[in-house]
Tab-separated table of C-alpha atoms in Angstrom:
chain	number	residue	atom	x	y	z
A	1	MET	CA	3.284	86.520	-57.199
A	2	THR	CA	2.509	83.387	-59.120
A	3	ARG	CA	0.346	83.259	-62.144
A	4	ARG	CA	-2.282	81.454	-60.129
A	5	GLU	CA	-2.350	84.009	-57.379
A	6	TYR	CA	-2.634	86.767	-60.013
A	7	ARG	CA	-5.620	85.082	-61.673
A	8	LYS	CA	-7.269	84.518	-58.267
A	9	LYS	CA	-6.846	88.251	-57.317
A	10	LYS	CA	-8.116	89.363	-60.710
A	11	ALA	CA	-11.222	87.140	-60.369
A	12	GLY	CA	-11.938	88.579	-56.953
A	13	LYS	CA	-11.771	92.092	-58.255
A	14	GLU	CA	-14.104	91.195	-61.129
A	15	LYS	CA	-16.556	89.580	-58.685
A	16	LYS	CA	-16.649	92.738	-56.476
A	17	TRP	CA	-17.155	94.848	-59.548
A	18	PHE	CA	-20.053	92.711	-60.683
A	19	GLN	CA	-21.712	92.803	-57.170
A	20	LYS	CA	-21.271	96.637	-57.064
A	21	LYS	CA	-22.739	96.970	-60.498
A	22	THR	CA	-25.644	94.688	-59.537
A	23	ALA	CA	-26.302	96.726	-56.427
A	24	LEU	CA	-26.325	99.898	-58.406
A	25	LYS	CA	-28.795	98.459	-60.791
A	26	VAL	CA	-31.059	97.289	-57.924
A	27	PHE	CA	-30.899	100.717	-56.244
A	28	GLY	CA	-31.568	102.409	-59.577
A	29	GLY	CA	-34.624	100.197	-60.159
A	30	PHE	CA	-36.005	100.858	-56.681
A	31	PHE	CA	-35.714	104.646	-57.143
A	32	ALA	CA	-37.320	104.349	-60.555
A	33	LEU	CA	-40.168	102.274	-59.082
A	34	MET	CA	-40.578	104.786	-56.190
A	35	ALA	CA	-40.783	107.637	-58.738
A	36	ALA	CA	-43.283	105.776	-60.743
A	37	CYS	CA	-45.440	105.041	-57.596
A	38	THR	CA	-45.284	108.689	-56.759
A	39	VAL	CA	-46.417	109.727	-60.106
A	40	LEU	CA	-49.182	107.147	-60.003
A	41	SER	CA	-50.239	108.163	-56.556
A	42	ARG	CA	-50.386	111.826	-57.496
A	43	ALA	CA	-52.328	110.879	-60.640
A	44	ALA	CA	-54.677	108.816	-58.443
A	45	ALA	CA	-55.072	111.689	-56.061
A	46	SER	CA	-55.907	114.081	-58.810
A	47	VAL	CA	-58.824	111.720	-59.602
A	48	LEU	CA	-59.927	110.520	-56.235
A	49	VAL	CA	-59.148	113.485	-53.866
A	50	ALA	CA	-61.701	116.227	-53.902
A	51	GLN	CA	-60.661	119.647	-55.059
A	52	VAL	CA	-62.006	122.429	-52.795
A	53	GLU	CA	-62.367	126.157	-52.954
A	54	VAL	CA	-61.413	127.985	-49.814
A	55	GLU	CA	-61.776	131.469	-48.348
A	56	SER	CA	-60.465	133.040	-45.131
A	57	PRO	CA	-62.808	134.367	-42.429
A	58	THR	CA	-63.452	138.026	-42.386
A	59	GLY	CA	-64.976	140.612	-39.939
A	60	GLY	CA	-67.572	143.371	-40.231
A	61	THR	CA	-71.308	143.820	-40.503
A	62	VAL	CA	-73.868	141.474	-42.094
A	63	THR	CA	-76.006	143.191	-44.657
A	64	SER	CA	-79.512	141.848	-45.111
A	65	THR	CA	-81.495	142.511	-48.246
A	66	PHE	CA	-85.297	142.874	-48.058
A	67	GLU	CA	-87.632	142.984	-51.075
A	68	GLY	CA	-91.396	143.597	-51.377
A	69	GLN	CA	-94.212	145.168	-53.302
A	70	GLY	CA	-95.780	148.602	-52.987
A	71	GLU	CA	-98.144	151.118	-54.568
A	72	VAL	CA	-98.599	154.856	-55.171
A	73	VAL	CA	-100.994	156.503	-52.698
A	74	PRO	CA	-101.807	160.254	-51.776
A	75	SER	CA	-100.494	161.673	-48.594
A	76	ASP	CA	-103.987	162.208	-47.364
A	77	GLU	CA	-106.960	159.898	-47.869
A	78	LYS	CA	-110.507	160.290	-46.593
A	79	GLN	CA	-113.398	157.990	-46.448
A	80	VAL	CA	-116.674	159.876	-47.123
A	81	PHE	CA	-119.635	157.810	-45.952
A	82	LEU	CA	-122.836	158.488	-47.889
A	83	TRP	CA	-126.114	159.577	-46.409
A	84	ALA	CA	-128.234	156.600	-45.370
A	85	GLU	CA	-131.539	155.684	-46.891
A	86	GLN	CA	-131.230	157.936	-49.854
A	87	GLN	CA	-131.410	157.238	-53.601
A	88	VAL	CA	-128.209	158.116	-55.594
A	89	GLU	CA	-128.928	160.029	-58.760
A	90	LYS	CA	-125.258	160.354	-59.824
A	91	SER	CA	-121.825	160.253	-58.235
A	92	ALA	CA	-118.188	161.077	-59.097
A	93	ALA	CA	-116.353	158.253	-60.790
A	94	PRO	CA	-112.880	157.026	-59.617
A	95	GLY	CA	-110.082	159.102	-61.137
A	96	ILE	CA	-112.109	162.291	-61.286
A	97	ALA	CA	-110.476	165.503	-59.992
A	98	VAL	CA	-112.975	167.386	-57.804
A	99	LYS	CA	-112.634	171.009	-56.680
A	100	LYS	CA	-113.573	172.202	-53.189
A	101	GLY	CA	-117.367	172.624	-53.053
A	102	ASP	CA	-117.929	170.427	-56.130
A	103	CYS	CA	-120.592	167.721	-55.915
A	104	LEU	CA	-119.363	164.204	-55.011
A	105	VAL	CA	-122.834	162.692	-54.913
A	106	GLN	CA	-126.237	164.022	-56.091
A	107	PHE	CA	-129.145	162.362	-54.301
A	108	ARG	CA	-132.657	162.372	-55.816
A	109	MET	CA	-134.736	165.168	-54.353
A	110	GLU	CA	-138.083	163.500	-54.921
A	111	TYR	CA	-136.934	160.488	-52.789
A	112	LEU	CA	-135.560	162.908	-50.165
A	113	GLU	CA	-138.920	164.822	-49.963
A	114	LYS	CA	-140.844	161.542	-49.582
A	115	SER	CA	-138.521	160.610	-46.785
A	116	ILE	CA	-139.192	164.010	-45.023
A	117	ASP	CA	-143.006	163.567	-45.341
A	118	LYS	CA	-142.728	160.026	-43.911
A	119	LYS	CA	-140.671	161.239	-41.041
A	120	ASN	CA	-143.147	164.054	-40.249
A	121	SER	CA	-146.029	161.464	-40.328
A	122	GLU	CA	-144.079	159.225	-37.988
A	123	ILE	CA	-143.521	162.160	-35.460
A	124	ASP	CA	-147.302	163.005	-35.635
A	125	GLN	CA	-148.263	159.397	-34.833
A	126	LEU	CA	-145.800	159.383	-31.908
A	127	LYS	CA	-147.187	162.636	-30.550
A	128	LEU	CA	-150.737	161.176	-30.596
A	129	GLN	CA	-149.459	158.150	-28.627
A	130	LEU	CA	-147.789	160.423	-26.279
A	131	GLU	CA	-151.045	162.266	-25.498
A	132	GLN	CA	-152.755	158.994	-24.869
A	133	GLN	CA	-150.162	157.903	-22.412
A	134	GLU	CA	-150.334	161.273	-20.643
A	135	VAL	CA	-154.077	160.728	-20.090
A	136	ALA	CA	-153.315	157.230	-18.776
A	137	ALA	CA	-150.672	158.524	-16.472
A	138	ARG	CA	-153.183	160.653	-14.643
A	139	GLY	CA	-154.884	157.523	-13.329
A	140	SER	CA	-158.572	156.541	-13.320
A	141	SER	CA	-161.151	157.737	-10.728
A	142	TYR	CA	-163.300	155.196	-8.755
A	143	VAL	CA	-165.820	155.146	-5.861
A	144	SER	CA	-164.379	153.861	-2.643
A	145	SER	CA	-166.323	150.724	-1.412
A	146	ALA	CA	-164.765	151.197	2.012
A	147	ASP	CA	-166.502	154.530	2.456
A	148	SER	CA	-169.996	152.957	1.995
A	149	ALA	CA	-168.971	150.007	4.218
A	150	ALA	CA	-167.821	152.344	6.914
A	151	ARG	CA	-171.172	154.110	6.908
A	152	THR	CA	-172.994	150.832	7.196
A	153	LEU	CA	-170.677	149.792	10.073
A	154	ASP	CA	-171.344	153.121	11.931
A	155	LEU	CA	-175.171	152.559	11.566
A	156	ALA	CA	-174.855	149.016	12.947
A	157	LYS	CA	-172.824	150.189	15.826
A	158	ALA	CA	-175.395	152.882	16.606
A	159	GLN	CA	-178.162	150.287	16.442
A	160	LEU	CA	-176.173	148.041	18.756
A	161	ASP	CA	-175.794	150.915	21.180
A	162	ALA	CA	-179.561	151.532	21.112
A	163	ALA	CA	-180.386	147.785	21.529
A	164	SER	CA	-177.892	147.446	24.367
A	165	GLU	CA	-179.391	150.453	26.141
A	166	LYS	CA	-182.943	148.968	25.646
A	167	ALA	CA	-181.781	145.621	26.974
A	168	ASP	CA	-180.137	147.258	29.995
A	169	GLN	CA	-183.427	149.149	30.738
A	170	ALA	CA	-185.397	145.904	30.379
A	171	GLN	CA	-182.920	144.081	32.650
A	172	ALA	CA	-183.204	146.897	35.270
A	173	ALA	CA	-187.031	146.811	35.119
A	174	TYR	CA	-187.080	143.069	35.508
A	175	ASP	CA	-184.544	143.073	38.316
A	176	GLY	CA	-186.453	145.949	40.148
A	177	TYR	CA	-189.698	144.135	40.070
A	178	ALA	CA	-190.472	142.934	43.551
A	179	GLY	CA	-193.523	140.787	43.285
A	180	GLU	CA	-194.213	139.780	46.810
A	181	SER	CA	-197.856	138.862	46.073
A	182	GLU	CA	-198.659	135.556	44.652
A	183	GLU	CA	-201.734	136.865	42.942
A	184	GLU	CA	-202.243	135.921	39.266
A	185	GLU	CA	-202.116	139.444	38.001
A	186	ASN	CA	-198.619	139.904	39.547
A	187	GLU	CA	-197.383	136.764	37.799
A	188	GLU	CA	-198.638	138.072	34.534
A	189	GLU	CA	-196.691	141.313	35.014
A	190	ARG	CA	-193.522	139.501	35.859
A	191	GLN	CA	-193.931	137.351	32.710
A	192	ALA	CA	-194.470	140.503	30.715
A	193	LEU	CA	-191.291	142.029	32.072
A	194	GLU	CA	-189.404	138.818	31.391
A	195	GLY	CA	-190.679	138.753	27.755
A	196	ALA	CA	-189.655	142.304	27.297
A	197	LEU	CA	-186.211	141.548	28.658
A	198	GLN	CA	-185.843	138.555	26.428
A	199	ALA	CA	-186.949	140.565	23.395
A	200	ALA	CA	-184.478	143.311	24.189
A	201	GLN	CA	-181.629	140.847	24.621
A	202	ASN	CA	-182.483	139.181	21.254
A	203	GLU	CA	-182.488	142.624	19.523
A	204	ARG	CA	-179.129	143.389	21.113
A	205	ASP	CA	-177.666	140.091	19.948
A	206	ALA	CA	-179.010	140.688	16.474
A	207	ALA	CA	-177.504	144.154	16.478
A	208	ALA	CA	-174.155	142.749	17.631
A	209	GLN	CA	-174.159	140.237	14.789
A	210	ALA	CA	-175.014	142.977	12.321
A	211	VAL	CA	-171.950	144.917	13.611
A	212	ASP	CA	-169.664	141.953	13.086
A	213	GLU	CA	-171.053	141.501	9.539
A	214	ALA	CA	-170.635	145.191	8.783
A	215	GLN	CA	-167.036	145.039	10.291
A	216	ASN	CA	-166.137	142.144	7.930
A	217	ALA	CA	-167.700	143.900	5.021
A	218	TYR	CA	-165.727	147.068	5.794
A	219	GLU	CA	-162.469	145.158	5.951
A	220	ASP	CA	-163.201	143.456	2.559
A	221	ALA	CA	-163.996	146.816	1.016
A	222	ALA	CA	-160.856	148.366	2.433
A	223	ALA	CA	-158.752	145.511	0.908
A	224	GLN	CA	-160.478	145.928	-2.463
A	225	ASP	CA	-159.885	149.699	-2.411
A	226	ALA	CA	-156.105	149.064	-1.560
A	227	ALA	CA	-155.829	146.585	-4.461
A	228	GLN	CA	-157.696	149.030	-6.774
A	229	GLU	CA	-155.278	151.829	-5.656
A	230	ALA	CA	-152.201	149.631	-6.232
A	231	ASN	CA	-153.404	148.671	-9.741
A	232	ASN	CA	-154.089	152.231	-10.527
A	233	ALA	CA	-150.674	153.316	-9.352
A	234	SER	CA	-149.093	150.520	-11.481
A	235	ALA	CA	-150.993	151.578	-14.480
A	236	MET	CA	-149.994	155.227	-13.921
A	237	GLU	CA	-146.303	154.200	-13.632
A	238	SER	CA	-146.486	152.100	-16.793
A	239	ALA	CA	-148.059	154.971	-18.606
A	240	ARG	CA	-145.334	157.262	-17.425
A	241	LEU	CA	-142.666	154.988	-18.617
A	242	ALA	CA	-144.355	154.466	-21.954
A	243	ARG	CA	-144.725	158.274	-22.235
A	244	GLU	CA	-140.874	158.677	-21.642
A	245	GLU	CA	-140.093	155.998	-24.159
A	246	ILE	CA	-142.358	157.641	-26.847
A	247	GLN	CA	-140.700	160.969	-26.036
A	248	VAL	CA	-137.289	159.499	-26.789
A	249	GLN	CA	-138.587	158.138	-30.050
A	250	ILE	CA	-139.956	161.575	-30.884
A	251	ASP	CA	-136.604	163.190	-30.092
A	252	ASP	CA	-134.736	160.629	-32.252
A	253	ALA	CA	-137.202	161.055	-35.135
A	254	GLN	CA	-136.872	164.781	-34.858
A	255	LYS	CA	-133.085	164.539	-35.107
A	256	GLU	CA	-133.547	162.375	-38.213
A	257	LEU	CA	-135.912	164.912	-39.619
A	258	ASP	CA	-133.474	167.795	-38.831
A	259	VAL	CA	-130.773	165.803	-40.886
A	260	LEU	CA	-133.142	165.207	-43.773
A	261	GLU	CA	-134.025	168.900	-43.822
A	262	GLU	CA	-130.336	169.714	-43.858
A	263	TYR	CA	-129.995	167.404	-46.947
A	264	GLN	CA	-132.909	169.193	-48.439
A	265	ALA	CA	-131.347	172.624	-47.690
A	266	ALA	CA	-128.157	171.345	-49.433
A	267	GLU	CA	-130.364	170.398	-52.455
A	268	GLY	CA	-129.403	166.755	-52.029
A	269	ARG	CA	-125.708	167.416	-52.812
A	270	LEU	CA	-122.756	165.862	-50.947
A	271	CYS	CA	-119.759	168.154	-51.692
A	272	ALA	CA	-116.118	167.919	-51.309
A	273	GLU	CA	-114.494	170.041	-48.541
A	274	GLU	CA	-111.215	170.426	-50.372
A	275	ASP	CA	-109.597	169.880	-53.812
A	276	CYS	CA	-109.172	166.123	-54.257
A	277	VAL	CA	-109.183	163.067	-56.525
A	278	VAL	CA	-111.757	160.369	-56.290
A	279	LEU	CA	-109.863	157.160	-55.547
A	280	GLU	CA	-112.607	154.671	-54.983
A	281	ASN	CA	-116.461	154.760	-55.215
A	282	SER	CA	-118.472	151.827	-53.905
A	283	VAL	CA	-121.952	153.174	-54.877
A	284	ALA	CA	-123.869	152.654	-58.051
A	285	ASP	CA	-126.184	155.281	-59.577
A	286	GLY	CA	-129.822	154.567	-58.847
A	287	THR	CA	-129.298	152.514	-55.706
A	288	VAL	CA	-130.706	153.347	-52.259
A	289	THR	CA	-127.921	153.717	-49.707
A	290	THR	CA	-127.605	151.838	-46.427
A	291	GLY	CA	-125.066	154.206	-44.787
A	292	ALA	CA	-122.134	151.714	-45.308
A	293	GLU	CA	-121.258	153.021	-48.826
A	294	VAL	CA	-118.067	155.039	-48.991
A	295	ILE	CA	-116.228	157.288	-51.454
A	296	VAL	CA	-112.467	157.529	-50.861
A	297	THR	CA	-110.771	160.678	-51.881
A	298	GLY	CA	-107.098	161.640	-51.978
A	299	SER	CA	-105.272	164.897	-51.659
A	300	GLY	CA	-101.762	166.237	-51.086
A	301	GLU	CA	-98.575	164.873	-52.652
A	302	TRP	CA	-98.188	161.387	-54.045
A	303	LEU	CA	-96.231	158.947	-51.904
A	304	LEU	CA	-94.613	155.516	-52.421
A	305	ARG	CA	-96.062	152.998	-49.885
A	306	GLY	CA	-94.136	149.764	-49.578
A	307	SER	CA	-95.591	146.728	-47.698
A	308	LEU	CA	-93.427	145.145	-44.981
A	309	ASP	CA	-93.496	141.559	-43.834
A	310	GLU	CA	-92.704	140.307	-40.312
A	311	ASP	CA	-88.917	140.215	-40.969
A	312	SER	CA	-88.453	143.503	-42.843
A	313	ARG	CA	-90.638	145.520	-40.383
A	314	LYS	CA	-88.176	144.827	-37.604
A	315	ARG	CA	-85.096	146.067	-39.596
A	316	ILE	CA	-86.236	148.863	-41.894
A	317	ARG	CA	-85.973	152.297	-40.311
A	318	GLU	CA	-86.809	155.870	-41.185
A	319	GLY	CA	-84.047	157.538	-43.162
A	320	GLY	CA	-82.931	154.391	-44.907
A	321	LYS	CA	-82.561	154.022	-48.699
A	322	ALA	CA	-84.820	151.962	-50.890
A	323	SER	CA	-84.260	150.968	-54.501
A	324	VAL	CA	-87.670	151.324	-56.265
A	325	SER	CA	-88.625	149.915	-59.740
A	326	MET	CA	-91.976	150.897	-61.104
A	327	ASP	CA	-93.974	148.207	-62.727
A	328	SER	CA	-94.550	150.628	-65.655
A	329	GLY	CA	-91.028	149.859	-66.687
A	330	GLU	CA	-89.067	152.963	-65.508
A	331	ARG	CA	-85.512	152.459	-64.354
A	332	ALA	CA	-84.748	151.773	-60.737
A	333	LEU	CA	-84.640	154.923	-58.502
A	334	ASP	CA	-83.228	155.335	-55.018
A	335	VAL	CA	-85.532	157.058	-52.562
A	336	GLU	CA	-85.184	157.868	-48.852
A	337	ILE	CA	-87.733	156.355	-46.531
A	338	ARG	CA	-89.672	159.187	-44.915
A	339	SER	CA	-91.531	157.190	-42.292
A	340	VAL	CA	-92.246	153.565	-41.148
A	341	ASP	CA	-95.541	152.404	-39.713
A	342	THR	CA	-95.422	148.968	-38.066
A	343	GLY	CA	-99.004	149.101	-36.894
A	344	GLU	CA	-97.912	149.392	-33.249
A	345	GLY	CA	-98.635	153.064	-32.953
A	346	SER	CA	-94.907	154.005	-32.813
A	347	GLY	CA	-94.422	154.875	-36.530
A	348	ASN	CA	-94.893	158.266	-38.197
A	349	THR	CA	-97.760	158.452	-40.627
A	350	GLY	CA	-97.216	159.246	-44.239
A	351	GLY	CA	-99.725	162.142	-44.310
A	352	ASN	CA	-102.384	163.945	-42.332
A	353	ASN	CA	-105.678	162.478	-41.138
A	354	ALA	CA	-108.742	164.501	-42.041
A	355	ALA	CA	-112.540	164.087	-41.661
A	356	GLU	CA	-115.337	164.480	-44.038
A	357	SER	CA	-118.842	163.338	-43.001
A	358	GLY	CA	-121.913	161.897	-44.525
A	359	GLY	CA	-125.480	161.917	-43.281
A	360	SER	CA	-126.271	159.612	-40.455
A	361	GLU	CA	-129.310	158.939	-38.296
A	362	SER	CA	-127.561	160.481	-35.345
A	363	GLY	CA	-127.330	163.819	-37.127
A	364	SER	CA	-124.530	165.691	-38.885
A	365	SER	CA	-124.089	168.514	-41.329
A	366	SER	CA	-124.641	168.209	-44.990
A	367	SER	CA	-120.892	168.138	-45.668
A	368	GLY	CA	-120.585	164.392	-44.997
A	369	ASN	CA	-119.400	161.737	-42.648
A	370	SER	CA	-115.933	160.295	-42.701
A	371	GLY	CA	-113.038	158.548	-41.205
A	372	SER	CA	-109.462	158.152	-42.405
A	373	SER	CA	-108.498	155.068	-44.345
A	374	GLY	CA	-105.269	153.055	-44.089
A	375	SER	CA	-103.594	154.266	-47.266
A	376	GLY	CA	-101.488	157.390	-46.992
A	377	THR	CA	-102.377	157.911	-43.400
A	378	GLY	CA	-100.406	155.312	-41.715
A	379	GLY	CA	-102.959	152.579	-41.554
A	380	GLY	CA	-100.938	150.057	-43.599
A	381	SER	CA	-102.273	147.740	-46.237
A	382	ALA	CA	-104.307	144.570	-45.889
A	383	GLY	CA	-102.153	141.505	-45.281
A	384	SER	CA	-98.966	143.328	-44.381
A	385	ALA	CA	-97.106	143.653	-41.107
A	386	GLY	CA	-96.533	147.350	-41.725
A	387	VAL	CA	-95.671	149.936	-44.394
A	388	TRP	CA	-93.032	152.470	-45.199
A	389	TYR	CA	-93.573	155.827	-47.032
A	390	ALA	CA	-91.288	157.807	-49.281
A	391	PRO	CA	-91.881	160.771	-51.633
A	392	VAL	CA	-92.151	160.071	-55.336
A	393	PRO	CA	-88.854	161.041	-57.022
A	394	GLU	CA	-88.998	164.316	-58.880
A	395	GLY	CA	-89.848	164.013	-62.477
A	396	THR	CA	-91.539	160.626	-62.091
A	397	GLU	CA	-95.030	160.513	-63.525
A	398	VAL	CA	-97.345	158.351	-61.388
A	399	SER	CA	-101.072	157.969	-60.615
A	400	TYR	CA	-102.999	156.378	-57.865
A	401	GLY	CA	-102.655	152.643	-57.580
A	402	ASP	CA	-99.416	152.386	-59.718
A	403	THR	CA	-97.413	149.453	-58.334
A	404	PHE	CA	-93.713	148.910	-57.898
A	405	THR	CA	-91.126	146.604	-56.399
A	406	TRP	CA	-88.583	147.661	-53.841
A	407	LYS	CA	-85.313	146.416	-52.387
A	408	VAL	CA	-83.662	147.687	-49.170
A	409	GLN	CA	-80.263	146.701	-47.903
A	410	VAL	CA	-79.818	147.084	-44.101
A	411	PRO	CA	-76.493	146.430	-42.442
A	412	SER	CA	-76.439	144.816	-39.001
A	413	GLU	CA	-76.150	147.065	-35.984
A	414	GLN	CA	-73.166	145.063	-34.752
A	415	ASN	CA	-69.632	144.543	-36.196
A	416	TYR	CA	-68.728	140.885	-35.956
A	417	ASP	CA	-65.212	139.500	-35.583
A	418	CYS	CA	-65.797	136.396	-37.732
A	419	LYS	CA	-67.833	136.004	-40.912
A	420	ILE	CA	-67.837	133.052	-43.263
A	421	PRO	CA	-69.627	132.549	-46.573
A	422	LEU	CA	-73.051	130.783	-46.206
A	423	THR	CA	-71.902	128.090	-48.511
A	424	ALA	CA	-69.275	127.070	-45.834
A	425	LEU	CA	-71.958	126.680	-43.077
A	426	ARG	CA	-72.965	123.125	-42.304
A	427	GLU	CA	-75.333	121.542	-39.765
A	428	ASP	CA	-75.899	118.020	-38.355
A	429	SER	CA	-77.311	116.547	-35.202
A	430	GLN	CA	-74.279	118.023	-33.211
A	431	GLY	CA	-74.972	121.574	-34.373
A	432	ASN	CA	-73.536	124.039	-36.842
A	433	TYR	CA	-69.958	123.660	-38.127
A	434	CYS	CA	-67.596	124.437	-41.033
A	435	LEU	CA	-64.661	122.545	-42.611
A	436	ILE	CA	-61.157	124.042	-42.846
A	437	VAL	CA	-57.982	122.758	-44.508
A	438	SER	CA	-55.420	121.099	-42.326
A	439	GLU	CA	-52.061	119.380	-43.149
A	440	GLU	CA	-50.676	116.075	-41.977
A	441	SER	CA	-47.433	114.213	-42.728
A	442	SER	CA	-47.553	110.711	-44.318
A	443	ALA	CA	-45.161	108.203	-46.063
A	444	LEU	CA	-45.953	109.897	-49.315
A	445	GLY	CA	-45.421	113.422	-47.874
A	446	THR	CA	-47.635	116.140	-46.573
A	447	VAL	CA	-51.352	115.672	-47.282
A	448	GLN	CA	-54.297	118.055	-46.817
A	449	LYS	CA	-57.438	117.001	-45.005
A	450	ALA	CA	-60.830	118.464	-43.922
A	451	GLU	CA	-61.044	119.434	-40.303
A	452	ARG	CA	-64.300	120.067	-38.516
A	453	VAL	CA	-64.667	123.405	-36.486
A	454	PRO	CA	-67.834	124.006	-34.518
A	455	VAL	CA	-69.527	127.444	-34.940
A	456	THR	CA	-72.467	129.363	-33.412
A	457	VAL	CA	-74.468	131.447	-35.890
A	458	LEU	CA	-74.983	134.869	-34.682
A	459	GLU	CA	-76.626	136.436	-37.743
A	460	LYS	CA	-76.781	135.549	-41.402
A	461	ASN	CA	-78.247	136.593	-44.775
A	462	SER	CA	-78.498	134.908	-48.082
A	463	GLU	CA	-74.663	135.144	-48.717
A	464	GLU	CA	-72.744	135.026	-45.461
A	465	ALA	CA	-73.057	134.306	-41.716
A	466	ALA	CA	-71.591	135.908	-38.672
A	467	VAL	CA	-70.326	133.185	-36.310
A	468	ASP	CA	-68.751	132.664	-32.891
A	469	SER	CA	-65.942	130.144	-33.137
A	470	VAL	CA	-62.193	129.463	-32.779
A	471	LEU	CA	-61.582	130.251	-36.411
A	472	GLU	CA	-58.372	132.333	-37.228
A	473	LYS	CA	-58.175	134.832	-40.018
A	474	THR	CA	-55.486	132.567	-41.453
A	475	ASP	CA	-57.707	129.592	-41.650
A	476	GLN	CA	-58.670	128.298	-45.068
A	477	VAL	CA	-62.447	127.694	-44.844
A	478	ILE	CA	-63.898	125.275	-47.376
A	479	VAL	CA	-66.628	127.073	-49.267
A	480	GLY	CA	-67.119	124.728	-52.251
A	481	SER	CA	-65.870	121.432	-53.659
A	482	GLU	CA	-66.262	119.282	-56.805
A	483	LYS	CA	-67.669	116.493	-54.696
A	484	TYR	CA	-69.109	115.974	-51.271
A	485	VAL	CA	-66.505	116.350	-48.541
A	486	GLU	CA	-66.743	115.105	-44.966
A	487	GLU	CA	-64.552	115.557	-41.887
A	488	GLY	CA	-61.285	113.630	-42.314
A	489	ASP	CA	-61.513	113.339	-46.079
A	490	GLN	CA	-58.282	113.978	-47.999
A	491	ILE	CA	-58.533	117.193	-50.129
A	492	ARG	CA	-56.503	119.434	-52.275
A	493	ILE	CA	-57.031	123.159	-52.858
A	494	LYS	CA	-58.292	123.952	-56.304
A	495	GLY	CA	-55.916	126.261	-58.074
């Protein structure tokens, strides 16, 4: 090999080495650039891609929590209505314990006695009016005009008969006269007979006219008698009805008098029929009652009465547990709900109904007039959709009207296959849905994105929702994120 060939070969080797070295540098720079880009992309992703919190779907029941207010009431409450139209001398104040037979209300006896005197006077006046109507009901006597007219008519007919008979006789005498002689004295006799006939006929005509007039007078008199009789009958019927009405008034007044006399026999005292506590008293001393005033009494054990709204009344049941916190500051206690009254007639009452009565115009005993109130007897409280009752925990000191707050947790009757946190539930114009984490391959590797999954809400509370969907127990449901996430957004799981 010549020197020239050797140098040429050597130069070729150096050139290949240089090219190889350059290629290695290029590849090294490329990979370094790729590593730098990866680092930069991951750094950018940490800033731009939302971090999300995820949970997997679970199964089971959905527990709803209900809260409300309540108060302490007795198991039995009674409304004692006061006697009407009586002046109150004194009455038991709210909070007073009253023994059986003790006085709830003392009415003023002087006022009561005046009422009795006034009622007796009213009855006496009514009885006098009754006697007057009894006299009027017998009818009034009168002389019949038709009787007199009938006698006049009979007399006219008799006179007509006599005149007719006289005219017939004159006619017969005239017709039987046969004056064959033309002597003057015979002519005079004929004229005399003719005159007598004419006079008899005139008398008969006058008698016939008198009969017609008497007949008309009789008919008019008979019509007047009929009208008088009808008027008399109408007056008698009116008096009879008035008499019956007055008798009813007397009977009612007598019943009222009997009641007043019962009040008088009770010495004007309205007494309790059992041991009780006066809860409410709407009457003021010295006032005259109208019959609408009421004293509310309570007896039996103390009960907790919680007010229900439309939602809670459909879910809370007898036998459930309630956490009760008295507003007086005692610690929360768990109680068992004894009964629930939804106001639909299906719930058990918290106590027993009872009746005390007060005086009324329709009559009653002196023990009083009553009806049961809502509290403690299943009536519910104003403004609520229902109530529940529970016994006061042993050792807890309470009094009527003490208030408390309550909380009841009620599990759903159904076990659900799929539950998700309420924070995962979303809604738009297409309906309810949630987002889960899905993975996709890209030039930079595998990335995580938010995928939409439609759901149908079956039941929910303030924390979770039972849904019907295609979710699997292994799915990662997005329940929170550091920024707003939509379907298709790239995400990464916080951790």
